[in-house]
PDB file of C-alpha atoms in Angstrom:
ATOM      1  CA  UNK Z  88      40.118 104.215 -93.008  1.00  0.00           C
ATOM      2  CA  UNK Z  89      43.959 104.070 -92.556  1.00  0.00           C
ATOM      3  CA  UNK Z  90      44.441 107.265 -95.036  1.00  0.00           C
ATOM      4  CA  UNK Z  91      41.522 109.121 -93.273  1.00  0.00           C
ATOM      5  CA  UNK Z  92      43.365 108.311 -89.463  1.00  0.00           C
ATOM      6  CA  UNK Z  93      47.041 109.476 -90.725  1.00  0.00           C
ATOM      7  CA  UNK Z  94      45.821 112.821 -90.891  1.00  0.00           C
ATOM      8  CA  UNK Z  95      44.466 113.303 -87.692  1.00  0.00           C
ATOM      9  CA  UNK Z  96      47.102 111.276 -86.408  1.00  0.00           C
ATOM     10  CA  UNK Z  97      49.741 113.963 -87.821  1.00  0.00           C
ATOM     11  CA  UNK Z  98      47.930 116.764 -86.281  1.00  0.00           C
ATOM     12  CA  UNK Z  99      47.038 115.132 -82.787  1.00  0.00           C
ATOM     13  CA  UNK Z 100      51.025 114.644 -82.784  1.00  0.00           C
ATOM     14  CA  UNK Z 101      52.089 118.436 -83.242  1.00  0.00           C
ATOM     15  CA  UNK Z 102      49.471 119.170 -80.672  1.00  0.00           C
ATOM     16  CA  UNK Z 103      52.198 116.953 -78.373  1.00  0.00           C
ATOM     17  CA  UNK Z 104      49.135 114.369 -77.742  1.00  0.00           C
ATOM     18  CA  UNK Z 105      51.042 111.523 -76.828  1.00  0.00           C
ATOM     19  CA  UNK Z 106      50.921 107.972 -78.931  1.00  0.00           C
ATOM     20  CA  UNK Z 107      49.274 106.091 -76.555  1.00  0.00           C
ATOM     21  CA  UNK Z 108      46.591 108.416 -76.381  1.00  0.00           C
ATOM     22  CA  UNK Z 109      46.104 108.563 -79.823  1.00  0.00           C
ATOM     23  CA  UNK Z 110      46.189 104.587 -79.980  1.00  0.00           C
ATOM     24  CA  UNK Z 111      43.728 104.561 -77.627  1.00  0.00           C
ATOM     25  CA  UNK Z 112      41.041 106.759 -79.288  1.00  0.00           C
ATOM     26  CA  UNK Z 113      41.653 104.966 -82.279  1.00  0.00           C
ATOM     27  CA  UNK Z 114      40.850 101.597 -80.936  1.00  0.00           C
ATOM     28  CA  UNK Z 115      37.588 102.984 -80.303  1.00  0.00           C
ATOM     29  CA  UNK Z 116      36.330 104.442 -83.540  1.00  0.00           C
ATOM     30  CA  UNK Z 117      33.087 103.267 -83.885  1.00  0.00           C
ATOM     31  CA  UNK Z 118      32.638 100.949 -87.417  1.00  0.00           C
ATOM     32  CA  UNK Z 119      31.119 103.630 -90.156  1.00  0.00           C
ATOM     33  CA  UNK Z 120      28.303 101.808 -91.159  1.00  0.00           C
ATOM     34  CA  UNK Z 121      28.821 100.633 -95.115  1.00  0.00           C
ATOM     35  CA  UNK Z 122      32.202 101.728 -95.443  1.00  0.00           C
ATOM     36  CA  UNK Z 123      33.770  97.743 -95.127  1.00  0.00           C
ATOM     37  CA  UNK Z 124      31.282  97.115 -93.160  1.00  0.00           C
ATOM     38  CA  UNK Z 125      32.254  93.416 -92.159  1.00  0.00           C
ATOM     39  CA  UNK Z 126      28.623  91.159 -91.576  1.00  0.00           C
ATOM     40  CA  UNK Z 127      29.256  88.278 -88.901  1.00  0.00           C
ATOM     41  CA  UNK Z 128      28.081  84.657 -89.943  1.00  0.00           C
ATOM     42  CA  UNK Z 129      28.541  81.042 -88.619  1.00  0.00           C
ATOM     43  CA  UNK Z 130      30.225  79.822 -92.276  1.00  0.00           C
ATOM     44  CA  UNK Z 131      33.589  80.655 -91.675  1.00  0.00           C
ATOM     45  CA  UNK Z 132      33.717  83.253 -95.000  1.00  0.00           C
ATOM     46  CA  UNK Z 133      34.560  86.673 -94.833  1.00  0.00           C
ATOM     47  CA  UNK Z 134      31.521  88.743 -95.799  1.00  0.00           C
ATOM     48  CA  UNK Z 135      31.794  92.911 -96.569  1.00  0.00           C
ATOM     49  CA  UNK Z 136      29.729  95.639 -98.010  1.00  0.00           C
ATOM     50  CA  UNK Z 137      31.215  98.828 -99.190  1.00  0.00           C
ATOM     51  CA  UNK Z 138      30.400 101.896-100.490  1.00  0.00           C
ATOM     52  CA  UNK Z 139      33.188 101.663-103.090  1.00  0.00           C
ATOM     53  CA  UNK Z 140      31.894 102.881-106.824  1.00  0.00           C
ATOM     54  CA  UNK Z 141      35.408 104.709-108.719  1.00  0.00           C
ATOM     55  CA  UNK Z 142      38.011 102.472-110.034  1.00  0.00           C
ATOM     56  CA  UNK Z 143      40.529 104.291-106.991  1.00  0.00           C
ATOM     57  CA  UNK Z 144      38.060 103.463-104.635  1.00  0.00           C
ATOM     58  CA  UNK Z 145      37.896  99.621-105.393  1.00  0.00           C
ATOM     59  CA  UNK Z 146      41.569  99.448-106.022  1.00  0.00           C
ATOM     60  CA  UNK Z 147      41.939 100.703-102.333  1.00  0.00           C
ATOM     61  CA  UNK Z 148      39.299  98.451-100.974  1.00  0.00           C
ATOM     62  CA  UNK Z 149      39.881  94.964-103.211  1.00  0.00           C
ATOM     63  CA  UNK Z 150      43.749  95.011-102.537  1.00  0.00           C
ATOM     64  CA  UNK Z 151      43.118  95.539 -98.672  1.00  0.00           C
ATOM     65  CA  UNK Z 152      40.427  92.609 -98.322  1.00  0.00           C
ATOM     66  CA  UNK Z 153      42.817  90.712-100.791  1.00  0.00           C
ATOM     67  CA  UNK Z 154      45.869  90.551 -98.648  1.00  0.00           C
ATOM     68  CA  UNK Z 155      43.323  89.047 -95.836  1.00  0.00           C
ATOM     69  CA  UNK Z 156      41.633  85.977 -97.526  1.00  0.00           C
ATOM     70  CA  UNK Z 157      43.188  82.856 -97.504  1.00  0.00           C
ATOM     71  CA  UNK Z 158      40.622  81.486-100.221  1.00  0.00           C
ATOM     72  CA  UNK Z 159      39.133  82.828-102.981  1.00  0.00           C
ATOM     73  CA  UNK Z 160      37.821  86.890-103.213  1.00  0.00           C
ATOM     74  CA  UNK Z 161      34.574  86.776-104.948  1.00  0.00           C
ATOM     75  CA  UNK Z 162      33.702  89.882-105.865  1.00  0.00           C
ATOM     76  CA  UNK Z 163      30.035  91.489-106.691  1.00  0.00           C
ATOM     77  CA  UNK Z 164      29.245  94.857-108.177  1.00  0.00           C
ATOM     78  CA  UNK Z 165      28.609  97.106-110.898  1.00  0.00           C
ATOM     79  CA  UNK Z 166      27.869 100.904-111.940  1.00  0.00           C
ATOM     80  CA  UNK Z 167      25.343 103.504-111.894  1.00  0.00           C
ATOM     81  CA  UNK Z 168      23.647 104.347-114.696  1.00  0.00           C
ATOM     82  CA  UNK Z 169      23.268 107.825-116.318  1.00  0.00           C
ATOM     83  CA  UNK Z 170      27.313 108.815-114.474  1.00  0.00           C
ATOM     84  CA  UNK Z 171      30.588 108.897-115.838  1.00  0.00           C
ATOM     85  CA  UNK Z 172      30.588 105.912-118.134  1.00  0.00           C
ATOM     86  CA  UNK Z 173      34.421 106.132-118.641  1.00  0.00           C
ATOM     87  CA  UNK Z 174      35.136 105.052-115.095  1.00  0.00           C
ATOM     88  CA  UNK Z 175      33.441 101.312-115.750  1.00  0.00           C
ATOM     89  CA  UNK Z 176      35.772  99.493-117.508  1.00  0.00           C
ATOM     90  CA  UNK Z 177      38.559 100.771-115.031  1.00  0.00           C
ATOM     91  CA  UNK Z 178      36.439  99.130-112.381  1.00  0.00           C
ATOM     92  CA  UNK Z 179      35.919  95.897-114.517  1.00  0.00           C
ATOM     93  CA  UNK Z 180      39.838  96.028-114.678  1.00  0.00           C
ATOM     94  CA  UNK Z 181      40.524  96.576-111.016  1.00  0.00           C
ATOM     95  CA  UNK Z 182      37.872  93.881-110.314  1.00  0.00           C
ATOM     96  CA  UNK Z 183      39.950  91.290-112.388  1.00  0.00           C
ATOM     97  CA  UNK Z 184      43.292  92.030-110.453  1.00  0.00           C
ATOM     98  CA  UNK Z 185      41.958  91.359-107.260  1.00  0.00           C
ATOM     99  CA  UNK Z 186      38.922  89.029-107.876  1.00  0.00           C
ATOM    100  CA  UNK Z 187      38.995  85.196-108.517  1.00  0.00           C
ATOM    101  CA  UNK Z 188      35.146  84.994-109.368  1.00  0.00           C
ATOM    102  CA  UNK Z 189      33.174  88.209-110.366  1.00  0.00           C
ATOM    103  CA  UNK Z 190      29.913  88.711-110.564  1.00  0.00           C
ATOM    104  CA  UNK Z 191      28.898  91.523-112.496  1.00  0.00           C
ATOM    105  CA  UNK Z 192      25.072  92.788-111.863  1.00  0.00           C
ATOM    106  CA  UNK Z 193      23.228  96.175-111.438  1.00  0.00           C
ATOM    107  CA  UNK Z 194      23.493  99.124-109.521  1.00  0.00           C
ATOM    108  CA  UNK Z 195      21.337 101.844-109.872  1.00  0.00           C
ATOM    109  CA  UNK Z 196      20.929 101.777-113.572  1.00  0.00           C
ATOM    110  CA  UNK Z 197      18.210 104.843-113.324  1.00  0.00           C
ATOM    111  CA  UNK Z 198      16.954 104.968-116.868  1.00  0.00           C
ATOM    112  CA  UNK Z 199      19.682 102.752-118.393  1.00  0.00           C
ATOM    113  CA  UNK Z 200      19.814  99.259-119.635  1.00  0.00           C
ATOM    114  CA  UNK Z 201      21.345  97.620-117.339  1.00  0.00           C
ATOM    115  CA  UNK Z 202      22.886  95.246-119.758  1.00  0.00           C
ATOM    116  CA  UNK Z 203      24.719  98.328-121.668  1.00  0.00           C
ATOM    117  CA  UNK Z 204      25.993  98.820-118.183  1.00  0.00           C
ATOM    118  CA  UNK Z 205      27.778  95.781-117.727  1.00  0.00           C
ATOM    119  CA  UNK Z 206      28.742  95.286-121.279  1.00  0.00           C
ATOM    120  CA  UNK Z 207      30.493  98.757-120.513  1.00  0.00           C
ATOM    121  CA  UNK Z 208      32.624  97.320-117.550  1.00  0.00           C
ATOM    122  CA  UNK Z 209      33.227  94.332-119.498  1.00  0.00           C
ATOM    123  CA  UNK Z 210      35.378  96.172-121.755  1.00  0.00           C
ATOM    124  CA  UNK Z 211      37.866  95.929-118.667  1.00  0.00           C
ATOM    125  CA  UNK Z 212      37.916  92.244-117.931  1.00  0.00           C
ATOM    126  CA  UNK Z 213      40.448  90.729-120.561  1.00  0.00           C
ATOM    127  CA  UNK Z 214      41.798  87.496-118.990  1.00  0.00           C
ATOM    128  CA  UNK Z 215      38.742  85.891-116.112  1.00  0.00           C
ATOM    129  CA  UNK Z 216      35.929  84.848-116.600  1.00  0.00           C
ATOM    130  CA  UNK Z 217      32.947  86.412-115.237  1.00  0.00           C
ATOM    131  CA  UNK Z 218      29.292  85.968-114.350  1.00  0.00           C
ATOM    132  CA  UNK Z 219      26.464  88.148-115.388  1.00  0.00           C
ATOM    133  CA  UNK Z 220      23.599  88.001-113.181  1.00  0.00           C
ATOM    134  CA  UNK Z 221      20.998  91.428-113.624  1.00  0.00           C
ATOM    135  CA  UNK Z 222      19.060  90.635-110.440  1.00  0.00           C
ATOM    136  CA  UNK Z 223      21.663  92.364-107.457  1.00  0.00           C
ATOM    137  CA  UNK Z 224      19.511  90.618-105.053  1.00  0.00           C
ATOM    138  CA  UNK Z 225      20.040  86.992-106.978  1.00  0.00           C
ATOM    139  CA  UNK Z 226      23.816  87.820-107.697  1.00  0.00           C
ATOM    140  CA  UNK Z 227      24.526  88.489-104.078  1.00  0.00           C
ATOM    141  CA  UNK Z 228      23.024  85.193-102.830  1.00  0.00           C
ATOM    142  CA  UNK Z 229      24.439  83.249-105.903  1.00  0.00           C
ATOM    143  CA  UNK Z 230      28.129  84.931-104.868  1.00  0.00           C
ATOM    144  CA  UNK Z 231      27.286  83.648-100.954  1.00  0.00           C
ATOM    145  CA  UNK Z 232      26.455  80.134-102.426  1.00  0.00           C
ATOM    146  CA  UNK Z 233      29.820  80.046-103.816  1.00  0.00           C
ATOM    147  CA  UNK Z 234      31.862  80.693-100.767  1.00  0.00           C
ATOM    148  CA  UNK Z 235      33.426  77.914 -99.485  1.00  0.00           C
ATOM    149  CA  UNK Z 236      35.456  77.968 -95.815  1.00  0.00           C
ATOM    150  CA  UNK Z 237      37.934  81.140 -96.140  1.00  0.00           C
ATOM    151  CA  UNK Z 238      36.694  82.824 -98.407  1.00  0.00           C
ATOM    152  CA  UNK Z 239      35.878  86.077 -98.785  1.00  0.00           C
ATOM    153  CA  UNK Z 240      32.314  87.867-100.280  1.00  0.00           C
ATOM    154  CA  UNK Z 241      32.635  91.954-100.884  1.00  0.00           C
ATOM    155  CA  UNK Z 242      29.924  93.565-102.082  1.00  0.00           C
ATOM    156  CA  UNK Z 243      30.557  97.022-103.424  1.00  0.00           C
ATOM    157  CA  UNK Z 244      28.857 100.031-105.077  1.00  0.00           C
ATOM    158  CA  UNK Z 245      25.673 100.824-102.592  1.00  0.00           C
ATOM    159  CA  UNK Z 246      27.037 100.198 -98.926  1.00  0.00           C
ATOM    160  CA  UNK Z 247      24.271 100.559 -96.658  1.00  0.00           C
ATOM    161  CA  UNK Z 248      21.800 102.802 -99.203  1.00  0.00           C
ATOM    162  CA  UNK Z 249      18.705 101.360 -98.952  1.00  0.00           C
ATOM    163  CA  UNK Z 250      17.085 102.035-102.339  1.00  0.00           C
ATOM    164  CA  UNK Z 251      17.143 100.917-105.677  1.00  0.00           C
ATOM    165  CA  UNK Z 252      16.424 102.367-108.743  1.00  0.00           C
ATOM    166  CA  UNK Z 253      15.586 101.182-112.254  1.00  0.00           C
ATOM    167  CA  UNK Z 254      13.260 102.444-114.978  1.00  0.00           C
ATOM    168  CA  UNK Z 255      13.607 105.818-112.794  1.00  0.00           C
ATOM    169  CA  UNK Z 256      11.189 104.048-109.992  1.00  0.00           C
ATOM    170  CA  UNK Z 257      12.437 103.848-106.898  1.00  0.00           C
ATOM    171  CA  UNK Z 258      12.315 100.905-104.520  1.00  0.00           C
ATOM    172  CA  UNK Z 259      12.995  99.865-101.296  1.00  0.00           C
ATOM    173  CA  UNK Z 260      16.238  97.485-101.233  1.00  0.00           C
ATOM    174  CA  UNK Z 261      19.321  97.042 -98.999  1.00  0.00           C
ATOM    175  CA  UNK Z 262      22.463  94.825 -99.563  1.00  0.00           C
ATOM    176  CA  UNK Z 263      22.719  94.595 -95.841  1.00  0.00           C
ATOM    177  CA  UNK Z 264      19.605  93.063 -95.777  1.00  0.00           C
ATOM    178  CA  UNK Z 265      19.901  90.730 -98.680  1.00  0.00           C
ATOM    179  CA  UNK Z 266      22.626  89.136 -97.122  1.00  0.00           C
ATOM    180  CA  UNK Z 267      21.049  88.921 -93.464  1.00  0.00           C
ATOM    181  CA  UNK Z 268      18.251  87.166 -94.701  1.00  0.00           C
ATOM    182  CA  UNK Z 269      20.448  84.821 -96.825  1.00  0.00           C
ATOM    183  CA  UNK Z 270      22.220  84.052 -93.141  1.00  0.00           C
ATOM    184  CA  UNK Z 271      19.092  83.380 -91.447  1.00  0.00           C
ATOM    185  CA  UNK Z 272      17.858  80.828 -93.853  1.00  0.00           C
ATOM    186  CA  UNK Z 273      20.871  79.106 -93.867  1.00  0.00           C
ATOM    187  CA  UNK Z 274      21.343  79.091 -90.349  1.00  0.00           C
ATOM    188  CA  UNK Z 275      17.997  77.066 -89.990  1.00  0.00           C
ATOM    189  CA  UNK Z 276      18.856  74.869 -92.895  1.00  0.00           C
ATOM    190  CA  UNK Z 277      22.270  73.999 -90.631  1.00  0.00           C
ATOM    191  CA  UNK Z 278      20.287  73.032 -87.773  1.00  0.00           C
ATOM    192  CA  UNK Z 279      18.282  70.444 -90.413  1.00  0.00           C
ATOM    193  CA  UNK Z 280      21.309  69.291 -91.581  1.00  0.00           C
ATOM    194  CA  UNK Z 281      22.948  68.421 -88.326  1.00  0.00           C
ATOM    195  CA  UNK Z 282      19.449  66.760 -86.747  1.00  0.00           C
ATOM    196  CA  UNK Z 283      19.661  64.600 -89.764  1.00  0.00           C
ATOM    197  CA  UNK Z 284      22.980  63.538 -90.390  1.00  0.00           C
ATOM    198  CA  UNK Z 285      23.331  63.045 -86.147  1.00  0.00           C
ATOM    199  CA  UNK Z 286      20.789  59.991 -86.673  1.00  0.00           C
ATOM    200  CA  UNK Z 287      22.554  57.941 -89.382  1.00  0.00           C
ATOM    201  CA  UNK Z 288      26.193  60.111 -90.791  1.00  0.00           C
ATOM    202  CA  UNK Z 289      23.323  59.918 -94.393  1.00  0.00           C
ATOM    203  CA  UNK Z 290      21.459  62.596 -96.025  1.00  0.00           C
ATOM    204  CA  UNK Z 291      18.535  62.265 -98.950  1.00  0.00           C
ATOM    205  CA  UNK Z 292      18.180  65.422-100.740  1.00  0.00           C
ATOM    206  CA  UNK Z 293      15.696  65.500-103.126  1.00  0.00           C
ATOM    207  CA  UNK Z 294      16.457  68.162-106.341  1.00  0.00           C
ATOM    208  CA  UNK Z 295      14.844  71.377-106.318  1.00  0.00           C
ATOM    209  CA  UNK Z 296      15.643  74.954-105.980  1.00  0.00           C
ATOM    210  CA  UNK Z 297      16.790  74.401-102.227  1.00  0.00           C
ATOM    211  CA  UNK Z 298      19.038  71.957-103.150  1.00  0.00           C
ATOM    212  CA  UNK Z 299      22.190  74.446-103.836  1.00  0.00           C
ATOM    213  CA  UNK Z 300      21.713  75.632 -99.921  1.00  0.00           C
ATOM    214  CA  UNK Z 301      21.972  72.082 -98.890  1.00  0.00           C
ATOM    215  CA  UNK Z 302      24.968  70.704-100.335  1.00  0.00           C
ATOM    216  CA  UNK Z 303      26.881  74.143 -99.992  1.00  0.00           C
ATOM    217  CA  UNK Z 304      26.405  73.691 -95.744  1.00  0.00           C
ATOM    218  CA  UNK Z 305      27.255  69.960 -96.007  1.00  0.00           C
ATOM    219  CA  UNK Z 306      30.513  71.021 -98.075  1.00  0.00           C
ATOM    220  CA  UNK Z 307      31.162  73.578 -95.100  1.00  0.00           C
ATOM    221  CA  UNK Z 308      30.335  71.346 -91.961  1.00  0.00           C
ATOM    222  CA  UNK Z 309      31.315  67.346 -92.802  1.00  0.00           C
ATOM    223  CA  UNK Z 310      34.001  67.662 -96.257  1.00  0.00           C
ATOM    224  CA  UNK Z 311      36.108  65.907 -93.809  1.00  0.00           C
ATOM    225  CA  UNK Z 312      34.242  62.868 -92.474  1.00  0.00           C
ATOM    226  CA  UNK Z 313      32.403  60.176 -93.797  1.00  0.00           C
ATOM    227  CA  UNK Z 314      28.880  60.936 -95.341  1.00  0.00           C
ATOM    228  CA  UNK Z 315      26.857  59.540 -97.305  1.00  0.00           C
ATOM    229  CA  UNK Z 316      24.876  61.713 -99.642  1.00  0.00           C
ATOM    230  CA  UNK Z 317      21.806  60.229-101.683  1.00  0.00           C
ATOM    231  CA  UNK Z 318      20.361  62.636-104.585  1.00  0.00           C
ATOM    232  CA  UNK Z 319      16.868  61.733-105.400  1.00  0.00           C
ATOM    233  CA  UNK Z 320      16.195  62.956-108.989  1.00  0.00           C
ATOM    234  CA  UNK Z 321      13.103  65.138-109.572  1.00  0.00           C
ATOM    235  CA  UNK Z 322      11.887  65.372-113.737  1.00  0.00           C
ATOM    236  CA  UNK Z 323      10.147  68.548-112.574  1.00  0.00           C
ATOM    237  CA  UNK Z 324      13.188  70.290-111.939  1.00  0.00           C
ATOM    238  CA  UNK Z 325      15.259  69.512-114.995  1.00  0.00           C
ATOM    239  CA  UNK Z 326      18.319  69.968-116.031  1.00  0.00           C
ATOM    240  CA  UNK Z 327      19.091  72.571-113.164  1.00  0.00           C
ATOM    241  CA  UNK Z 328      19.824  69.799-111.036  1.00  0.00           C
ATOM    242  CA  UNK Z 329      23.066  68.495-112.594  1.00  0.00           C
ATOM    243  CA  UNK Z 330      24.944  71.726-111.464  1.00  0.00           C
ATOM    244  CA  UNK Z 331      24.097  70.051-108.040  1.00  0.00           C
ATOM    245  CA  UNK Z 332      25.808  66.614-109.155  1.00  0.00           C
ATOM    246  CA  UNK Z 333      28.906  68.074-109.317  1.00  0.00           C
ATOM    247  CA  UNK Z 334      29.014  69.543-106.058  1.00  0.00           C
ATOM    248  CA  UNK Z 335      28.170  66.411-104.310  1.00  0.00           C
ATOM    249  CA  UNK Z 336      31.152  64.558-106.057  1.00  0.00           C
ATOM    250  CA  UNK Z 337      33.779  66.117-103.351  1.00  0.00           C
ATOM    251  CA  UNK Z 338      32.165  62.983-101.061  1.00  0.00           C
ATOM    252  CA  UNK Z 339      33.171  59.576-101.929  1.00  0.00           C
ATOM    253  CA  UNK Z 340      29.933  58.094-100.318  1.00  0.00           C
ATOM    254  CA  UNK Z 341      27.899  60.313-102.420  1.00  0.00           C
ATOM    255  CA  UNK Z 342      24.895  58.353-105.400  1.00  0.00           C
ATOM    256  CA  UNK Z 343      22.664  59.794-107.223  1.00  0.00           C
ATOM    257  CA  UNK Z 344      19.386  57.525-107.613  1.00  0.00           C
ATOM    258  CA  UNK Z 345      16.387  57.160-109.544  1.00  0.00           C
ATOM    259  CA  UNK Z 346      13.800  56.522-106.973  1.00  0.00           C
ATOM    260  CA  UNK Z 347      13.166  55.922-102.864  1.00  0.00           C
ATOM    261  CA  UNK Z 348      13.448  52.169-103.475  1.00  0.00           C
ATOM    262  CA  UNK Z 349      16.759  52.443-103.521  1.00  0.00           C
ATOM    263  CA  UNK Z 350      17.374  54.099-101.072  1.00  0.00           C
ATOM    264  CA  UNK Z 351      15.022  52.167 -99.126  1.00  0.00           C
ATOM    265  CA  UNK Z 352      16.709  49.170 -99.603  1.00  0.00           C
ATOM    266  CA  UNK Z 353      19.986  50.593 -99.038  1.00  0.00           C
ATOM    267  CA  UNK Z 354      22.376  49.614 -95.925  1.00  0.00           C
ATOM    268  CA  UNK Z 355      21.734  53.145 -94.410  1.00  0.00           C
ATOM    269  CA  UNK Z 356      17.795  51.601 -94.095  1.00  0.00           C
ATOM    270  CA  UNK Z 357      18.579  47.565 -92.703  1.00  0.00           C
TER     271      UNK Z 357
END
């Protein structure tokens, strides 16, 4: 936006339009929808979506929103299939510089394998380690489950296109809306949270796929007091669930437990 303004800025001032003028008008430029388009939340991160999809164009972008988080950048994206393919290792690279988890999924791919996609960008990430998830719906919501307090999501490549295509169809699909729908969820999970932790500072989660949204908003709202956590094993969920084990270790209070009867005959039940 800045190298857009200083043009306009140059010419407003040989028209003698005076600074504060031009201050003012500035102040109100409306947001351009897509273009670091910054999504509000309740979860203290940083969330963006941007149009960015050239190795300039993240470098620009990524080293802006870089000099703003005070956690970790986690960055999501990847490449459109059947363009220049020269460009996506340059954007792997410029990823790496900036990022401190990326997730590399699809965008686009058209006809393309997706997986030659990222295998292509790839090329550019020498020294950080990466996730590869294909699903840009699943990466997006695995890169928001990350976050922690000050830290920052971007999400580049699409902006605010809403469509999606791979095999050549064409579907229906927005980032924007991805991420909305993440927020909603985990705003009523929050409220859950709270009601039950109000009645006795414990929570009993039991392991399943929800899990992961669970501990994430107890890490965000009580890492600083005194909880006590109880993970009920579930068989039917396998080994998925000791990802969840090691989340839960940042509480001192926290057990994991077999069955109910222990709980049941724990202090937090006299």
């Amino acid at each position: 936006n800045l190298y857009n303004i200083m043009p306009a800025m140059i010419i407003a001032l040989c028209e003698n339009i005076s600074i504060d003028v031009i201050k003012d008008k500035i102040k109100n430029i409306p947001i351009i929808e897509g273009r670091l388009e910054k999504i509000p939340n309740n979860k203290n991160i940083d969330i963006y979506i941007d149009f960015a999809h050239t190795p300039n164009a993240l470098e620009n972008v990524l080293s802006s929103v870089k000099q703003k988080t005070k956690g970790k950048l986690i960055h999501v994206f990847s490449s459109a299939g059947r363009k220049d393919k020269t460009k996506r290792p340059l954007m792997g690279s410029v990823s790496e510089k900036y990022a401190d988890i990326i997730i590399l999924t699809s965008e686009d791919p058209k006809d393309e394998d997706p997986k030659t996609i990222i295998n292509d960008i790839k090329l550019g990430i020498t020294n950080k380690k990466y996730k590869c998830i294909i699903s840009r719906e699943k990466a997006i919501i695995k890169a928001l489950k990350l976050a922690r307090r000050e830290d920052t999501v971007i999400i580049t490549g699409k902006g605010r296109e809403n469509t999606f295509t791979i095999n050549n169809n064409t579907y229906m699909y927005s980032d924007f809306d991805v991420v909305n729908n993440y927020l909603e969820n985990i705003n009523d999970i929050s409220e859950i949270i709270n009601y039950i932790i109000s009645d006795n500072n414990s929570l009993i989660i039991i392991a399943n796929e929800y899990s992961e949204y669970f501990i994430n908003e107890v890490l965000s709202l009580y890492i600083n007091e005194q909880i006590n956590i109880y993970l009920l094993k579930n068989p039917e969920y396998g080994n998925n669930q000791y990802s969840i084990l090691k989340d839960i270790q940042a509480f001192s209070n926290s057990k994991i437990v077999e069955n109910t009867e222990y709980i049941l005959n724990s202090e937090i039940y006299p």
